[in-house]
XYZ file of C-alpha atoms in Angstrom:
566
model
C 130.371 -6.788 9.500
C 132.725 -5.107 7.196
C 134.189 -1.885 7.972
C 135.439 0.815 5.737
C 139.333 1.462 5.985
C 140.063 5.052 7.585
C 143.463 6.531 8.013
C 143.930 5.695 11.283
C 146.759 3.234 12.716
C 145.134 -0.460 12.124
C 146.452 -3.661 13.349
C 146.455 -5.921 9.895
C 146.332 -9.447 9.977
C 149.451 -11.507 10.742
C 149.438 -15.196 10.593
C 152.694 -17.392 12.011
C 152.272 -20.645 11.157
C 155.180 -23.539 11.354
C 154.204 -26.785 9.437
C 154.655 -30.480 10.015
C 157.114 -32.617 7.770
C 154.272 -34.595 6.520
C 153.083 -31.927 4.059
C 154.227 -32.236 0.591
C 157.449 -33.176 -0.341
C 159.438 -30.024 -1.366
C 160.372 -29.237 -5.381
C 163.899 -28.312 -4.706
C 163.965 -26.407 -8.096
C 161.313 -23.813 -7.306
C 162.490 -23.537 -3.641
C 164.156 -20.307 -2.982
C 166.426 -19.022 -0.495
C 166.131 -15.941 1.850
C 168.878 -14.603 3.734
C 167.788 -12.884 7.164
C 169.772 -10.162 8.139
C 170.707 -9.604 11.533
C 168.945 -6.631 13.257
C 171.519 -4.581 15.654
C 168.970 -2.484 17.319
C 165.428 -3.168 18.022
C 162.583 -1.737 16.056
C 160.021 0.777 17.365
C 156.560 -1.305 16.609
C 154.795 1.376 15.367
C 154.142 0.096 11.835
C 155.302 3.021 10.364
C 158.702 1.149 8.555
C 160.600 4.024 9.361
C 163.921 2.686 10.808
C 167.141 2.553 8.546
C 166.924 -1.231 8.182
C 163.938 -1.272 5.690
C 166.186 1.158 3.350
C 169.206 -0.762 3.683
C 167.700 -4.281 3.179
C 166.575 -5.963 0.232
C 162.725 -6.901 0.737
C 160.974 -9.930 -0.646
C 158.980 -8.335 -3.393
C 158.198 -11.472 -5.963
C 155.215 -12.662 -4.770
C 152.258 -14.606 -7.225
C 148.632 -15.070 -6.618
C 148.129 -18.696 -5.863
C 146.632 -20.511 -8.745
C 146.371 -17.594 -10.975
C 149.393 -17.513 -12.706
C 148.183 -14.939 -15.222
C 147.196 -12.433 -12.658
C 149.401 -9.642 -11.566
C 149.632 -9.456 -7.365
C 148.967 -6.266 -5.838
C 152.613 -4.668 -4.676
C 153.768 -6.538 -1.438
C 156.799 -6.482 0.201
C 158.285 -8.512 2.870
C 161.049 -8.190 5.405
C 162.608 -10.504 7.993
C 164.959 -9.817 10.369
C 166.626 -11.589 13.615
C 168.849 -10.906 16.707
C 169.610 -12.900 19.966
C 166.220 -11.725 21.411
C 163.712 -12.202 18.926
C 162.374 -12.598 15.274
C 161.197 -9.643 13.539
C 158.904 -9.222 10.345
C 157.338 -6.710 8.415
C 155.129 -6.135 5.259
C 154.129 -3.239 2.916
C 151.159 -3.805 1.280
C 149.140 -2.326 -1.665
C 145.581 -2.623 -0.802
C 143.129 0.114 -1.710
C 140.217 -0.821 0.224
C 141.149 -2.760 3.624
C 138.522 -5.572 4.678
C 138.331 -5.328 8.507
C 136.264 -6.308 11.382
C 136.610 -5.563 15.306
C 137.665 -7.775 17.853
C 134.993 -10.222 18.770
C 133.841 -13.370 20.960
C 134.847 -15.720 18.212
C 138.815 -15.687 17.084
C 137.646 -17.320 13.686
C 136.540 -13.839 12.654
C 139.819 -12.906 11.319
C 139.485 -15.750 8.685
C 137.577 -12.973 6.410
C 140.253 -10.412 6.807
C 142.653 -9.227 4.793
C 146.152 -9.915 6.387
C 149.651 -11.098 5.930
C 150.950 -14.463 7.024
C 154.662 -15.690 7.956
C 154.910 -19.567 7.934
C 157.737 -21.014 9.578
C 158.849 -24.750 9.922
C 161.368 -26.449 12.139
C 161.886 -29.265 9.551
C 161.199 -31.998 12.659
C 158.709 -34.599 11.582
C 157.158 -34.602 15.120
C 156.275 -30.939 15.322
C 153.168 -29.255 15.180
C 152.530 -26.104 13.507
C 151.420 -22.968 15.295
C 149.560 -19.672 14.131
C 148.924 -16.261 15.462
C 146.260 -14.205 13.493
C 146.002 -10.482 14.288
C 142.531 -8.985 12.857
C 142.524 -5.302 11.195
C 141.046 -3.604 14.020
C 142.687 -5.685 16.890
C 140.913 -9.355 16.552
C 143.463 -12.146 17.730
C 143.085 -16.017 17.068
C 146.038 -17.730 18.241
C 146.286 -21.819 17.820
C 148.371 -24.827 17.883
C 147.614 -27.740 15.454
C 149.049 -30.933 14.444
C 149.287 -31.279 10.699
C 146.697 -31.107 9.020
C 144.790 -28.112 9.986
C 143.673 -29.651 13.468
C 143.315 -26.446 15.244
C 143.503 -25.749 19.024
C 142.586 -22.686 19.679
C 143.424 -22.969 23.364
C 147.159 -22.357 22.644
C 148.641 -19.054 22.855
C 151.930 -17.461 21.457
C 153.384 -15.475 24.715
C 155.254 -11.927 24.088
C 153.922 -11.252 20.631
C 154.004 -7.890 19.529
C 152.646 -5.728 16.380
C 151.399 -2.771 14.934
C 150.183 -1.898 11.595
C 149.633 1.465 10.177
C 147.920 2.740 7.323
C 149.849 4.245 4.312
C 149.201 5.995 1.279
C 148.398 2.881 -0.769
C 147.554 0.384 1.687
C 148.945 -0.804 5.034
C 152.225 -1.911 6.672
C 152.810 -4.616 9.484
C 155.334 -4.719 11.748
C 155.727 -7.930 14.756
C 158.089 -9.500 16.780
C 158.450 -13.210 18.309
C 160.564 -13.446 21.340
C 163.488 -15.744 21.412
C 161.258 -17.683 24.113
C 158.874 -18.161 22.204
C 160.449 -19.263 19.311
C 162.648 -22.184 21.383
C 159.173 -23.356 22.541
C 158.261 -23.977 18.817
C 161.538 -25.465 18.329
C 163.375 -22.710 16.870
C 166.844 -21.673 18.156
C 167.787 -18.605 15.904
C 171.393 -18.617 15.448
C 173.984 -17.617 12.086
C 173.273 -20.210 9.044
C 170.904 -22.204 10.796
C 168.393 -23.148 8.111
C 164.630 -23.224 8.776
C 161.771 -23.120 6.197
C 159.181 -20.614 5.753
C 156.730 -18.621 3.681
C 155.514 -15.177 3.118
C 151.789 -14.888 2.322
C 148.852 -12.740 2.400
C 145.118 -12.738 1.738
C 143.830 -9.892 0.124
C 139.870 -9.460 -0.019
C 137.885 -7.262 -2.418
C 136.195 -4.410 -0.515
C 133.637 -4.129 -3.293
C 132.487 -7.965 -2.779
C 134.321 -9.113 0.481
C 132.389 -12.351 0.678
C 134.069 -13.395 -2.619
C 137.339 -16.114 -2.555
C 140.354 -13.676 -1.706
C 143.817 -13.098 -3.398
C 146.042 -15.618 -2.239
C 149.038 -13.807 -2.639
C 152.952 -15.980 -1.850
C 156.314 -15.749 -2.099
C 156.757 -19.431 -3.400
C 155.050 -20.384 -6.052
C 153.907 -23.793 -5.444
C 152.166 -24.382 -8.525
C 149.171 -25.837 -6.977
C 145.966 -25.124 -9.201
C 144.122 -24.913 -6.050
C 145.719 -22.417 -3.091
C 146.922 -23.970 0.057
C 149.744 -22.350 1.802
C 149.826 -25.388 4.519
C 151.978 -27.432 2.049
C 155.613 -27.748 2.224
C 155.816 -26.668 -1.815
C 154.681 -23.158 -0.551
C 157.990 -22.717 1.966
C 161.118 -21.309 0.839
C 164.518 -21.685 2.613
C 165.049 -19.128 5.462
C 169.180 -18.714 6.948
C 169.603 -16.206 9.554
C 172.909 -14.244 8.435
C 175.671 -13.520 10.489
C 175.926 -10.470 12.380
C 178.597 -8.805 10.210
C 176.934 -9.878 6.954
C 176.000 -6.360 5.357
C 172.758 -6.029 3.100
C 173.563 -5.094 -0.566
C 171.360 -3.977 -2.854
C 171.561 -3.272 -6.783
C 172.696 0.261 -8.017
C 170.033 0.109 -10.543
C 167.926 3.019 -10.237
C 164.250 2.070 -11.572
C 161.424 4.694 -12.456
C 157.807 3.734 -13.359
C 155.115 5.760 -15.448
C 151.652 4.843 -16.647
C 153.235 3.200 -19.733
C 156.912 2.381 -18.787
C 159.273 0.993 -16.422
C 162.687 2.420 -17.138
C 166.236 1.113 -15.600
C 169.273 2.680 -15.454
C 172.637 2.005 -13.772
C 176.419 2.886 -14.829
C 176.726 0.845 -17.480
C 173.217 0.579 -19.062
C 169.565 2.105 -19.599
C 166.482 0.080 -20.642
C 162.905 0.460 -20.859
C 160.141 -2.270 -20.659
C 156.773 -0.977 -22.134
C 153.430 -1.311 -19.825
C 151.337 -0.023 -23.076
C 151.456 -0.224 -26.722
C 154.208 -2.518 -28.041
C 154.963 -4.473 -25.426
C 157.522 -7.281 -24.455
C 161.260 -7.415 -24.053
C 162.994 -4.364 -23.700
C 161.328 -1.114 -25.715
C 162.973 0.015 -29.180
C 165.534 2.451 -28.769
C 165.725 2.236 -25.237
C 168.854 -0.040 -24.492
C 171.329 2.319 -23.843
C 175.380 1.375 -24.156
C 176.919 3.567 -21.826
C 180.437 3.021 -22.710
C 180.051 3.728 -26.336
C 176.922 5.763 -26.513
C 175.154 3.635 -28.880
C 171.607 2.251 -28.251
C 169.677 -0.856 -30.164
C 168.393 -0.043 -33.855
C 165.472 -1.964 -34.445
C 161.847 -2.228 -32.806
C 162.787 -3.471 -29.816
C 164.773 -6.745 -28.186
C 163.408 -10.485 -27.020
C 159.981 -9.434 -28.710
C 157.627 -12.196 -28.665
C 154.518 -13.530 -31.064
C 152.634 -16.289 -31.422
C 152.197 -20.392 -30.346
C 152.719 -22.096 -33.830
C 153.568 -25.289 -35.255
C 154.282 -26.816 -38.811
C 151.606 -27.333 -41.202
C 148.599 -25.156 -43.410
C 145.679 -23.589 -42.166
C 144.221 -23.393 -45.333
C 141.229 -25.296 -44.884
C 140.039 -23.830 -41.754
C 141.649 -20.244 -42.305
C 138.000 -18.662 -42.994
C 137.497 -19.527 -39.479
C 140.126 -17.937 -37.430
C 139.960 -15.042 -35.462
C 141.956 -11.970 -35.199
C 145.798 -12.285 -36.487
C 145.850 -16.039 -36.481
C 146.056 -16.647 -40.138
C 149.160 -17.358 -41.415
C 150.121 -16.876 -45.056
C 153.552 -18.487 -46.388
C 155.035 -18.993 -49.802
C 155.604 -15.304 -50.348
C 158.652 -13.047 -49.562
C 157.856 -12.122 -45.986
C 157.415 -15.633 -44.526
C 159.102 -17.953 -47.256
C 158.162 -21.303 -47.989
C 157.733 -23.598 -44.966
C 154.279 -24.042 -43.914
C 153.203 -23.202 -40.653
C 150.168 -22.058 -38.717
C 149.044 -20.522 -35.513
C 147.951 -22.463 -32.469
C 147.683 -19.635 -30.300
C 147.425 -15.941 -30.280
C 147.186 -13.056 -30.711
C 151.002 -11.540 -31.482
C 151.508 -10.439 -27.904
C 153.616 -7.400 -29.092
C 151.422 -5.825 -31.108
C 148.432 -7.434 -29.974
C 148.497 -7.745 -26.231
C 148.373 -3.708 -25.887
C 148.901 -3.888 -22.275
C 151.068 -5.513 -19.836
C 152.012 -5.327 -16.278
C 155.300 -6.091 -15.523
C 156.754 -6.234 -12.160
C 160.179 -5.705 -10.435
C 162.435 -7.815 -8.369
C 165.290 -6.130 -6.340
C 168.555 -8.226 -5.364
C 171.661 -7.449 -3.740
C 173.877 -6.860 -7.128
C 170.791 -7.041 -9.656
C 167.446 -6.370 -10.840
C 164.827 -7.959 -12.959
C 161.629 -7.809 -14.578
C 158.786 -10.235 -15.049
C 156.102 -10.080 -17.357
C 153.201 -12.616 -18.218
C 150.575 -13.355 -20.585
C 147.761 -15.669 -21.440
C 146.869 -16.288 -24.783
C 142.881 -15.838 -25.884
C 142.528 -16.844 -29.374
C 142.892 -20.184 -30.796
C 142.773 -22.127 -34.027
C 139.878 -24.612 -34.421
C 139.733 -27.589 -32.460
C 142.485 -25.963 -29.803
C 141.899 -24.626 -26.384
C 143.026 -21.061 -25.245
C 144.702 -20.359 -22.203
C 148.397 -21.178 -22.510
C 150.716 -18.899 -20.719
C 153.882 -16.766 -21.784
C 156.354 -15.978 -18.863
C 159.292 -13.461 -19.598
C 162.085 -12.740 -17.066
C 164.675 -9.578 -17.943
C 167.591 -9.920 -15.467
C 170.073 -7.064 -15.502
C 173.077 -7.651 -13.486
C 175.133 -4.896 -12.206
C 178.052 -3.843 -13.989
C 177.369 -5.883 -17.113
C 176.826 -4.566 -20.519
C 173.836 -7.097 -21.061
C 171.070 -8.627 -19.851
C 169.957 -12.273 -19.257
C 166.235 -12.951 -20.520
C 164.455 -16.571 -20.199
C 160.995 -16.939 -22.187
C 158.792 -19.915 -21.364
C 155.561 -21.315 -22.732
C 153.252 -23.593 -20.568
C 150.951 -24.792 -22.940
C 147.592 -26.263 -22.585
C 147.073 -27.865 -26.182
C 149.318 -30.802 -27.649
C 151.345 -31.035 -30.812
C 153.875 -32.984 -32.495
C 156.101 -29.838 -32.931
C 155.069 -27.148 -30.868
C 157.491 -23.914 -31.332
C 156.809 -19.706 -30.016
C 158.291 -17.061 -32.160
C 159.984 -14.114 -30.870
C 163.090 -11.412 -32.227
C 166.247 -12.434 -31.007
C 168.430 -9.801 -30.395
C 165.812 -7.790 -32.596
C 165.468 -6.236 -35.911
C 167.440 -3.847 -37.420
C 165.924 -0.865 -39.178
C 168.226 0.668 -41.914
C 168.688 2.858 -44.895
C 171.118 0.653 -47.067
C 173.325 -0.276 -43.946
C 173.570 3.307 -42.363
C 172.774 1.945 -38.791
C 175.176 -1.576 -38.897
C 178.122 -2.637 -41.125
C 177.616 -6.403 -40.556
C 175.788 -9.152 -38.914
C 177.092 -12.148 -37.532
C 175.891 -15.324 -37.342
C 177.775 -18.039 -35.099
C 176.229 -20.591 -37.974
C 177.128 -19.015 -40.849
C 179.609 -16.310 -40.207
C 180.180 -12.414 -41.071
C 177.901 -11.166 -43.394
C 178.539 -7.392 -44.722
C 175.493 -5.181 -44.613
C 175.678 -4.818 -48.463
C 174.037 -8.126 -48.182
C 170.853 -6.897 -46.930
C 170.207 -3.771 -49.407
C 167.591 -5.667 -50.843
C 164.601 -7.775 -49.833
C 164.707 -11.324 -49.791
C 162.846 -14.359 -48.273
C 163.635 -15.931 -45.123
C 164.830 -19.110 -46.614
C 166.547 -18.043 -49.349
C 169.990 -17.699 -47.474
C 171.485 -17.191 -43.904
C 168.730 -19.322 -42.868
C 169.073 -21.872 -40.127
C 166.892 -24.980 -39.379
C 167.260 -27.594 -36.806
C 168.041 -31.092 -38.281
C 168.969 -29.518 -41.675
C 171.845 -27.748 -40.310
C 174.654 -28.834 -38.074
C 174.004 -28.224 -34.399
C 176.353 -25.061 -33.827
C 178.509 -25.123 -30.899
C 177.213 -21.478 -30.039
C 173.962 -19.996 -30.948
C 174.916 -16.311 -31.222
C 173.370 -13.654 -33.516
C 174.734 -10.097 -33.639
C 174.991 -7.120 -35.772
C 177.628 -4.325 -35.511
C 176.340 -1.123 -34.991
C 177.369 2.063 -36.841
C 176.313 5.934 -36.547
C 174.660 6.755 -39.345
C 175.884 10.524 -39.163
C 179.242 9.714 -38.877
C 179.351 5.995 -39.981
C 181.733 5.354 -36.791
C 181.471 1.866 -35.920
C 180.106 0.975 -32.389
C 179.731 -2.014 -30.515
C 178.374 -5.467 -31.189
C 174.454 -5.656 -30.511
C 174.130 -9.491 -29.371
C 171.511 -12.153 -28.550
C 172.820 -15.679 -27.541
C 170.569 -18.440 -27.153
C 172.503 -20.387 -24.481
C 171.249 -23.715 -25.553
C 171.541 -24.356 -29.029
C 169.437 -27.217 -29.527
C 166.432 -24.661 -28.095
C 166.353 -23.099 -31.603
C 164.254 -24.831 -34.158
C 164.535 -22.221 -36.634
C 166.432 -18.771 -37.166
C 165.818 -16.406 -39.828
C 167.893 -13.445 -41.126
C 166.605 -11.884 -44.143
C 165.624 -8.248 -45.193
C 162.172 -7.124 -45.527
C 162.634 -3.543 -45.558
C 164.639 -3.769 -42.447
C 166.897 -6.948 -41.105
C 164.717 -9.549 -39.588
C 165.957 -11.465 -36.817
C 163.459 -13.935 -35.928
C 164.125 -17.541 -33.787
C 161.434 -20.146 -33.445
C 161.640 -22.259 -30.019
C 161.107 -25.313 -29.404
C 159.564 -27.253 -32.028
C 159.164 -30.686 -30.152
C 156.169 -32.480 -29.128
C 154.240 -30.764 -25.967
C 151.457 -32.479 -24.456
C 148.764 -30.272 -22.245
C 150.179 -29.020 -19.346
C 154.054 -29.093 -20.231
C 156.304 -25.945 -20.731
C 159.193 -25.665 -22.618
C 161.755 -22.156 -22.800
C 165.040 -20.849 -23.783
C 167.263 -18.375 -21.869
C 169.226 -15.575 -23.650
C 171.912 -12.952 -23.080
C 171.198 -10.051 -25.029
C 174.017 -7.112 -24.846
C 176.898 -5.317 -25.947
C 179.994 -6.450 -26.886
C 183.452 -5.200 -28.125
C 184.179 -8.021 -30.434
C 182.894 -11.418 -31.426
C 185.815 -12.914 -28.884
C 184.323 -11.080 -25.937
C 180.832 -12.860 -26.986
C 182.160 -16.134 -27.206
C 183.787 -15.998 -23.888
C 180.365 -14.645 -22.327
C 178.400 -17.166 -23.828
C 180.933 -20.426 -22.906
C 180.589 -19.028 -19.225
C 176.475 -19.775 -19.126
C 176.383 -22.045 -22.348
C 173.987 -25.012 -21.818
C 171.238 -23.384 -19.925
C 167.568 -22.720 -20.843
C 165.741 -21.659 -17.645
C 166.412 -18.377 -15.382
C 165.304 -18.704 -11.910
C 165.546 -15.302 -9.652
C 164.058 -14.003 -6.611
C 165.218 -11.165 -4.090
C 167.750 -13.499 -2.579
C 169.528 -14.762 -5.695
C 169.365 -16.079 -9.450
C 170.571 -18.906 -11.371
C 170.355 -20.019 -14.994
C 169.066 -23.952 -14.859
C 169.779 -26.851 -17.404
C 166.885 -28.879 -18.205
C 166.898 -31.838 -20.073
C 164.796 -32.503 -23.065
């Protein structure tokens, strides 16, 4: 029986699982690490999450819907704490309609209920895994099992305590596992004693409770079919010393129906959820040191997936904005055609960005699945974007990635980097700097010219530059006062297939990323630094500190730039 959600204190489902080492081999490049804070005092297990530790600690909130990378998960936050006596965990879950059933004679009834899950693994091959499930109305199912899913329901976890409360947006969970039970399962929590773990959730639909739930995971195992009982779904848990004090980014984030707004002591920025989307919203990127803002249509703005060649033979069959004209002043002479679309920035019209909070940074992630394709091509390629804002910096780090469902001899995606420049005869900028060309005065952009006439970059035709930096020197249009440089820096120069810097009513700064053979299922990406600098020398210094990277990995415990071989 399915019960409606009431505004009462409910016990949601908590699963504790410890997995055998016979599970899949871990892909280390996708394994996040979570520092587990020391809890000096015990929690009041009432499900309210009202203790100061929840405010003072950074939750895990970067989660995925397993097997459905284009789907935004409902908001899910999780915490882990430890001390000498117990392991504590908590979840705060957005859920408009809780699917729940009362306690019954069958322990397996909890399988069809909304639940949160904590998986743990000691790392010893001989260990079984253990599971405790607590139903939304108090049903209990606990069992022991050797790998793989060989359940022994006669096993019980001694001393487990838990509570769940209904919240304004869903439900919250608190649970504790006593030290004696942890030791029986092979764990001896102590500072820096690493173990493996996962944080998961099953979210059923109240309108269709028999349908497959959304399987929500902390670690994106990148499996086509969700399965949390594999090692690829586990991250690394590291108990922190008692003296370690959790920190949180100084960024303040506000959210409306149409935007995410971020503010710190050094920057302000907004990310559009509606309208003209992807990247940073036009005019929202504020340098608090100088008071200047970006002068264009946005930063790191993303378009189509393309390849060289002409669509002339099948243009009449193309849908939406896929037709691509060339041999004109806007696009130049080089023949190109769309593989998938639409142009995300103008045609997606809505994205659902989500935020990751770290100790000294915040990040925003976005994702979109293309739904138009040229004849003979499939739809469904996925664009991913990460925008990372480190505390105290005047720049952000970004990564754009395409995971393709198509093959191409030279696939690329197009983006604005750093962004276009709106101006009237150079009133908003005094010069442009291209690392592969040099400094260009604003007067060069007083009249329109096509992208391949001058200031053009094409990999192979031009020497590969040591750095790939494109920047414009801001100017106050009212006073003529020079401001900072606003730069877009592609950290791996070889990632850039083509670069434009031409005038078409505004200065158009487009980059095309990729331009190499791609097979279905493969990905390609590029990483960037976009922000304010007082000089070209300062740009170069920051560039050299991060040069050569093409990917960015981030979760609530940390971030890192990654170099990928081609």
